[in-house]
């Protein structure tokens, strides 16, 4: 086009059905009417986005670069008044624990010492009144008043001051006050310092007690920004370790730059890998099994398929030291401990990776009491990925996490589910849709996902939209 035609939001909004579908993607206007039938993600996705700005949904879907080539013939103009946002890639580093502790240790002892001083003075005043003047009700009442004023540290300290003046006629009062206060200040300061040192020690266990009590919010490492930046281009990092964990599954570990040891991937989101394979640019999305707590690395669990362009023709043949280009974070899910109270999960094959990321975040937190029930389907027992880790979580946190395996083919000794995931399995193991704060997540082969959604809707869960939203009762990764 010599000069792009400009359209307003109102004009684009009129083209909002399957027979006349326009949409906006990053300021460009596309007529996708003829492409609806051919869309790999199904017609509903495009029909729902027709007449709207679909930029966010497009980015979250993790499209390959080939998609941009297919879109070019569909472009018909631009959005009037659209200005591309200028973004600057900033890789933020969290405050080192040593610095946080230093700054805290400088402030806390001061406030503790003041508190201990006030507490000691109040206690001494009460002690004097009771011990030295047990028979004098007037002195006891005045000492008690002074003690209360000091213990509460109220704004009207003038009352306490006048009380001291009235009692000061008794010389032994100040002697008892000073001796008692001095002794108590010494004891309280020593105890406060020891207690403060214990609190500030960074010795959090990797696996806390399974009986969890909700506590106030604190610094959350899993939500911190790091090496990844969604507003920046892809970054190359080298392969550090390659492990074959089953006949067709690899665990790949990549080393992050030493200057940015935190990955910066919010729980529930994924990364995209882009590579030129046999002259073709290919992009695929994967959910790491590592998180921000695994400093310095990015870990993937990938299953190699014979016809897989990315897995078979690229990732499976990587050598140690080879660099891979990553981009992200991406995805509509951004888990937090307040997302739901109970969650059911259905995973198939490598669809376990986003589930594992959330399961791990919940089980390794001593504040998250979300209850999880996972149904994990595979063809054979050797196809079960991350089984050791899942069984460990189930054993350590029986009140938090339960897992039920389902196999198509198994030995006679198999004690879990057989065949396919059924309606009865979901009804028995998942929270009721009538329970407030309940949700079900699905990730796996397309056939399994479609069947699971229909079954869950028949059980009473609300039908999700074409594009996944965190508020959906049924969320599909």
XYZ file of C-alpha atoms in Angstrom:
477
model
C 0.000 0.000 0.000
C 1.372 3.370 -1.018
C -0.498 5.080 1.788
C -2.271 3.144 4.480
C -5.977 3.819 4.970
C -6.866 4.908 8.506
C -9.947 3.668 10.371
C -11.511 4.770 13.640
C -12.417 2.435 16.523
C -16.101 2.969 15.718
C -15.623 1.924 12.086
C -13.669 -1.187 13.065
C -16.213 -2.107 15.753
C -18.952 -2.483 13.100
C -17.108 -5.477 11.584
C -17.714 -7.863 14.461
C -19.137 -11.166 13.194
C -17.981 -14.313 11.423
C -19.080 -13.022 7.998
C -17.366 -9.649 8.417
C -14.480 -9.724 10.894
C -11.894 -6.967 11.354
C -9.486 -6.586 14.254
C -6.632 -4.413 15.488
C -3.196 -5.828 16.312
C -0.624 -3.266 17.479
C -2.225 -0.417 15.531
C -2.635 -2.363 12.295
C -6.132 -3.221 11.013
C -6.740 -6.696 9.542
C -9.706 -8.189 7.698
C -9.649 -11.840 8.845
C -13.036 -12.848 7.421
C -11.602 -15.243 4.837
C -9.037 -16.625 7.297
C -11.483 -17.627 10.063
C -11.990 -21.151 8.741
C -8.216 -21.749 8.493
C -7.185 -20.414 11.922
C -5.242 -23.164 13.804
C -6.686 -22.067 17.139
C -10.277 -22.437 15.910
C -12.921 -20.028 14.614
C -14.225 -18.952 18.022
C -10.992 -17.169 18.937
C -11.194 -14.823 15.943
C -14.970 -14.365 16.104
C -14.774 -13.290 19.761
C -12.029 -10.759 18.961
C -13.771 -9.378 15.847
C -14.241 -5.616 15.967
C -11.835 -5.135 18.883
C -8.174 -4.530 19.699
C -6.795 -8.085 19.915
C -3.156 -7.140 20.561
C -2.930 -8.565 24.081
C -4.658 -11.841 23.185
C -2.426 -12.176 20.118
C 0.754 -11.730 22.169
C -0.368 -14.103 24.930
C -1.027 -16.877 22.407
C 2.704 -17.076 21.587
C 2.433 -16.890 17.788
C 5.357 -17.847 15.607
C 7.034 -15.473 13.176
C 5.274 -17.374 10.374
C 2.015 -15.916 11.648
C 3.209 -12.418 10.771
C 3.862 -13.507 7.191
C 0.340 -14.911 6.933
C -1.095 -11.662 8.284
C 0.461 -9.359 5.691
C -2.097 -10.046 2.900
C -4.912 -9.502 5.445
C -3.785 -5.993 6.459
C -6.160 -3.315 5.163
C -5.043 -0.193 7.044
C -4.139 1.399 10.340
C -5.901 2.585 13.479
C -6.358 6.349 13.383
C -4.375 8.151 16.078
C -2.435 5.051 17.130
C 0.957 5.757 18.646
C 3.344 2.938 19.381
C 4.405 2.919 23.004
C 8.071 3.455 23.526
C 9.435 0.882 25.932
C 12.798 0.580 27.519
C 14.139 -2.766 28.619
C 15.087 -2.497 32.252
C 16.266 -5.566 34.054
C 15.578 -4.889 37.702
C 17.552 -6.682 40.356
C 15.982 -7.415 43.729
C 17.559 -5.986 46.828
C 20.150 -8.493 48.086
C 19.151 -10.173 51.310
C 22.345 -8.982 52.964
C 21.464 -5.338 52.267
C 17.871 -5.801 53.387
C 19.065 -7.289 56.639
C 21.638 -4.527 57.170
C 19.104 -1.758 56.701
C 16.604 -3.506 58.921
C 19.153 -4.130 61.624
C 19.980 -0.409 61.776
C 16.366 0.652 62.246
C 14.861 -2.106 64.356
C 17.160 -2.019 67.427
C 16.444 1.703 67.899
C 12.678 1.223 67.940
C 13.100 -1.877 70.121
C 15.262 0.000 72.619
C 12.692 2.825 72.893
C 9.909 0.323 73.402
C 11.925 -1.555 76.042
C 12.724 1.696 77.871
C 9.066 2.712 78.051
C 8.059 -0.800 79.095
C 10.720 -0.885 81.781
C 9.769 2.517 83.226
C 6.116 1.575 83.357
C 6.852 -1.762 84.988
C 9.163 -0.139 87.545
C 6.516 2.398 88.507
C 3.908 -0.291 89.042
C 6.435 -2.408 90.968
C 7.307 0.487 93.280
C 3.656 1.182 94.041
C 2.898 -2.383 94.976
C 6.086 -3.323 96.847
C 7.201 -0.213 98.698
C 3.800 1.399 99.407
C 1.418 -1.502 99.697
C -0.528 0.245 102.472
C -0.793 3.641 100.807
C -3.701 3.557 98.366
C -3.026 7.066 97.101
C 0.578 6.250 96.180
C -0.494 2.963 94.525
C -3.119 4.696 92.406
C -0.667 7.389 91.303
C 2.043 4.840 90.475
C -0.463 2.778 88.565
C -1.541 5.822 86.583
C 2.088 6.598 85.735
C 2.706 2.976 84.721
C -0.310 2.934 82.439
C 0.694 6.199 80.778
C 4.194 4.919 80.119
C 3.103 1.463 78.964
C 0.643 2.861 76.410
C 2.951 5.759 75.536
C -0.057 8.071 75.280
C 0.191 11.633 74.034
C -0.676 13.144 77.397
C 2.623 12.528 79.137
C 2.109 15.744 81.060
C -0.181 13.830 83.390
C 2.603 11.357 84.085
C 4.985 14.244 84.637
C 2.727 15.851 87.221
C 2.278 12.474 88.886
C 6.051 12.118 89.190
C 6.211 15.564 90.810
C 3.579 14.640 93.348
C 5.356 11.387 94.210
C 8.857 12.867 94.182
C 8.461 13.846 97.785
C 9.232 10.256 98.503
C 13.008 9.927 97.840
C 12.842 6.157 97.732
C 10.522 6.329 94.720
C 13.209 7.519 92.328
C 15.727 5.127 93.799
C 13.381 2.195 93.163
C 12.449 3.595 89.773
C 16.037 3.953 88.588
C 17.177 0.588 89.897
C 14.163 -1.232 88.462
C 14.317 0.597 85.145
C 18.038 0.029 84.733
C 17.753 -3.675 85.423
C 14.768 -4.179 83.154
C 16.281 -2.119 80.326
C 19.390 -4.305 80.363
C 17.393 -7.532 80.338
C 14.883 -6.370 77.710
C 17.567 -4.971 75.404
C 19.522 -8.226 75.526
C 16.398 -10.288 74.812
C 15.288 -7.937 72.043
C 18.647 -8.178 70.288
C 18.670 -11.973 70.436
C 15.094 -12.149 69.181
C 15.839 -9.693 66.372
C 18.856 -11.725 65.240
C 16.718 -14.845 65.068
C 14.053 -13.063 63.019
C 16.522 -11.588 60.548
C 18.385 -14.818 59.872
C 17.605 -15.980 56.324
C 17.210 -19.666 57.015
C 13.827 -20.357 55.394
C 13.403 -24.092 54.718
C 12.770 -25.217 51.157
C 9.856 -27.336 52.317
C 7.991 -25.765 55.282
C 5.597 -27.512 57.673
C 2.545 -28.887 55.899
C 0.133 -27.292 58.367
C 0.087 -23.721 57.090
C -1.318 -20.623 58.768
C -1.999 -17.529 56.612
C 0.341 -14.693 57.496
C 0.720 -11.061 56.403
C 2.189 -10.471 52.954
C 5.948 -10.284 52.691
C 8.659 -9.926 50.071
C 7.784 -12.489 47.373
C 10.767 -13.614 45.324
C 8.545 -15.404 42.785
C 6.960 -12.104 41.724
C 10.194 -10.158 41.250
C 11.413 -8.960 37.879
C 14.687 -10.273 36.568
C 16.459 -11.316 33.391
C 13.288 -11.710 31.305
C 11.533 -8.589 30.054
C 8.350 -8.785 27.957
C 9.001 -5.387 26.394
C 12.426 -6.360 25.077
C 13.625 -8.543 22.221
C 14.754 -12.118 22.693
C 17.928 -12.869 24.639
C 20.447 -15.672 23.986
C 21.641 -17.876 26.872
C 23.872 -20.972 26.679
C 22.916 -24.564 27.399
C 24.710 -25.698 30.560
C 23.288 -29.190 31.112
C 21.375 -31.743 29.038
C 19.810 -34.788 30.685
C 17.750 -37.572 29.091
C 15.133 -38.367 31.753
C 13.162 -40.874 29.619
C 13.521 -42.286 26.087
C 12.081 -39.148 24.464
C 12.201 -36.490 27.190
C 15.086 -34.107 27.946
C 15.722 -31.793 30.865
C 17.611 -28.769 29.515
C 19.306 -26.329 31.895
C 20.460 -22.926 30.658
C 22.768 -20.525 32.513
C 21.495 -16.996 33.096
C 23.968 -14.078 32.985
C 25.748 -13.668 36.316
C 24.653 -10.023 36.431
C 20.966 -11.066 36.434
C 20.663 -14.390 38.273
C 16.880 -14.158 38.753
C 14.731 -15.402 35.860
C 11.843 -12.968 36.379
C 9.033 -15.326 35.289
C 5.712 -14.877 37.147
C 4.133 -18.171 38.233
C 1.829 -19.500 35.517
C 3.502 -17.789 32.574
C 5.734 -19.162 29.830
C 8.631 -18.262 27.540
C 9.017 -18.465 23.760
C 12.003 -19.909 21.884
C 12.795 -18.662 18.383
C 15.245 -20.433 16.053
C 16.017 -20.706 12.347
C 15.544 -24.398 11.494
C 16.307 -25.631 7.981
C 15.983 -22.076 6.673
C 12.635 -21.502 8.417
C 12.053 -19.266 11.452
C 10.198 -21.283 14.086
C 8.819 -20.084 17.433
C 7.385 -22.297 20.164
C 6.264 -21.651 23.744
C 7.370 -23.630 26.833
C 6.752 -23.371 30.565
C 9.980 -23.662 32.617
C 10.036 -26.024 35.567
C 12.408 -23.588 37.304
C 11.347 -20.334 38.953
C 12.940 -17.271 40.574
C 14.071 -19.336 43.559
C 16.399 -21.295 41.253
C 18.877 -18.483 40.849
C 21.114 -18.427 37.811
C 19.272 -20.993 35.681
C 16.332 -21.563 33.348
C 15.205 -25.201 33.216
C 12.945 -26.812 30.589
C 11.428 -30.260 30.332
C 10.763 -31.065 26.658
C 9.307 -34.106 24.926
C 10.813 -34.891 21.527
C 8.376 -35.753 18.736
C 9.629 -37.373 15.479
C 8.009 -34.646 13.357
C 8.627 -31.803 15.793
C 10.445 -28.933 14.103
C 11.542 -27.349 17.373
C 12.026 -30.437 19.552
C 13.395 -33.021 17.106
C 15.246 -30.763 14.663
C 16.646 -28.247 17.159
C 16.399 -28.742 20.933
C 17.178 -32.469 20.891
C 20.457 -31.910 19.031
C 21.745 -28.972 21.087
C 25.257 -29.265 22.480
C 26.558 -27.833 25.744
C 27.437 -24.183 25.169
C 24.975 -23.640 22.300
C 22.939 -20.463 22.764
C 19.143 -20.408 22.563
C 17.057 -17.243 22.108
C 14.300 -16.768 24.696
C 11.512 -14.202 24.852
C 8.912 -13.530 27.550
C 7.279 -13.679 29.975
C 4.032 -14.510 28.151
C 0.574 -15.840 28.995
C -2.794 -14.868 30.456
C -2.210 -16.684 33.774
C -0.334 -14.922 36.554
C -0.845 -16.970 39.702
C -1.005 -15.450 43.181
C -2.052 -17.050 46.453
C -5.349 -15.128 46.445
C -6.440 -16.420 43.018
C -8.605 -19.235 44.393
C -9.168 -21.372 47.487
C -9.371 -24.748 45.747
C -8.120 -25.750 42.312
C -8.566 -28.890 40.247
C -5.976 -29.642 37.564
C -6.140 -31.884 34.489
C -2.816 -32.465 32.718
C -1.770 -34.701 29.866
C 1.824 -35.477 28.871
C 4.013 -32.367 28.841
C 0.958 -30.355 29.892
C 2.161 -31.031 33.420
C 4.798 -28.259 33.231
C 2.531 -25.209 33.869
C 0.698 -27.203 36.540
C 3.968 -28.158 38.232
C 5.051 -24.519 38.298
C 1.897 -23.574 40.238
C 1.972 -26.689 42.448
C 5.561 -25.954 43.396
C 4.821 -22.304 44.194
C 1.956 -23.299 46.507
C 3.735 -26.167 48.273
C 6.982 -24.272 48.820
C 5.191 -21.264 50.321
C 4.465 -21.240 54.039
C 1.626 -18.765 53.472
C -0.343 -20.243 50.563
C -3.126 -22.585 51.767
C -4.708 -23.189 48.348
C -5.818 -26.833 48.011
C -4.849 -28.670 44.797
C -6.188 -31.875 43.269
C -4.324 -33.040 40.158
C -5.436 -35.673 37.629
C -2.468 -36.489 35.401
C -3.057 -38.643 32.290
C -0.435 -40.504 30.232
C -0.165 -43.524 27.940
C 2.257 -45.587 30.041
C 3.867 -45.349 33.460
C 7.260 -44.396 32.016
C 5.619 -41.380 30.348
C 4.798 -39.781 33.716
C 6.987 -36.674 33.957
C 8.158 -35.134 37.247
C 6.642 -38.056 39.154
C 9.240 -38.052 41.911
C 8.698 -34.348 42.554
C 4.896 -34.682 42.491
C 4.911 -37.660 44.859
C 7.230 -35.789 47.220
C 4.857 -32.828 47.420
C 1.864 -35.150 47.927
C 3.662 -36.967 50.760
C 4.868 -33.810 52.525
C 1.674 -31.773 52.158
C -1.269 -34.220 52.186
C -3.709 -31.486 53.237
C -2.582 -29.208 50.399
C -1.817 -31.404 47.384
C -3.298 -34.654 46.048
C -2.344 -36.378 42.767
C -4.160 -39.116 40.834
C -2.480 -40.753 37.837
C -4.428 -42.164 34.866
C -2.843 -44.505 32.283
C -4.091 -45.966 29.016
C -1.776 -48.987 29.306
C -0.486 -50.343 32.601
C 0.511 -53.446 34.514
C -1.957 -55.492 36.630
C -0.329 -54.058 39.762
C -1.278 -50.474 38.822
C -3.291 -48.892 41.672
C -4.403 -45.595 40.101
C -6.805 -44.745 37.250
C -7.164 -46.661 34.003
C -8.189 -45.525 30.521
C -9.132 -41.858 30.143
C -10.095 -39.016 32.464
C -13.816 -39.447 33.165
C -16.658 -37.378 34.535
C -16.763 -39.497 37.694
C -13.043 -38.855 38.336
C -13.544 -35.096 38.062
C -16.693 -35.107 40.194
C -15.022 -37.151 42.927
C -11.691 -35.329 43.069
C -12.371 -31.723 42.080
C -14.028 -28.986 44.156
C -17.709 -28.422 43.453
C -18.415 -25.508 41.074
C -20.837 -24.190 43.710
C -17.939 -23.685 46.155
C -16.787 -20.093 46.280
C -13.212 -19.665 45.092
C -12.984 -22.915 43.108
C -11.289 -23.248 39.708
C -10.121 -25.931 37.262
C -7.030 -25.664 35.037
C -6.384 -27.764 31.925
C -3.279 -28.353 29.810
C -2.630 -31.188 27.382
C -3.401 -32.533 23.897
C -6.254 -30.728 22.034
C -8.572 -33.750 22.128
C -8.203 -34.119 25.891
C -8.711 -30.400 26.477
C -11.920 -30.287 24.385
C -13.390 -33.346 26.115
C -12.446 -32.058 29.595
C -14.079 -28.657 28.995
C -17.367 -30.262 27.883
C -17.390 -32.564 30.903
C -16.666 -29.750 33.363
C -19.455 -27.615 31.879
C -21.837 -30.558 32.330
C -20.780 -30.660 36.003
C -21.800 -27.027 36.453
C -18.669 -25.005 35.712
C -19.105 -21.925 33.539
C -18.099 -22.263 29.892
C -14.829 -20.330 29.325
C -14.388 -17.823 26.512
C -12.316 -18.414 23.410
C -9.346 -16.583 24.976
C -8.349 -17.674 28.469
C -8.764 -15.203 31.337
C -7.616 -15.597 34.920
C -11.200 -15.049 36.100
C -12.478 -18.104 34.163
C -13.727 -21.025 36.273
C -12.191 -23.282 33.620
C -8.772 -21.965 32.580
C -6.983 -23.562 29.617
C -3.243 -22.992 29.226
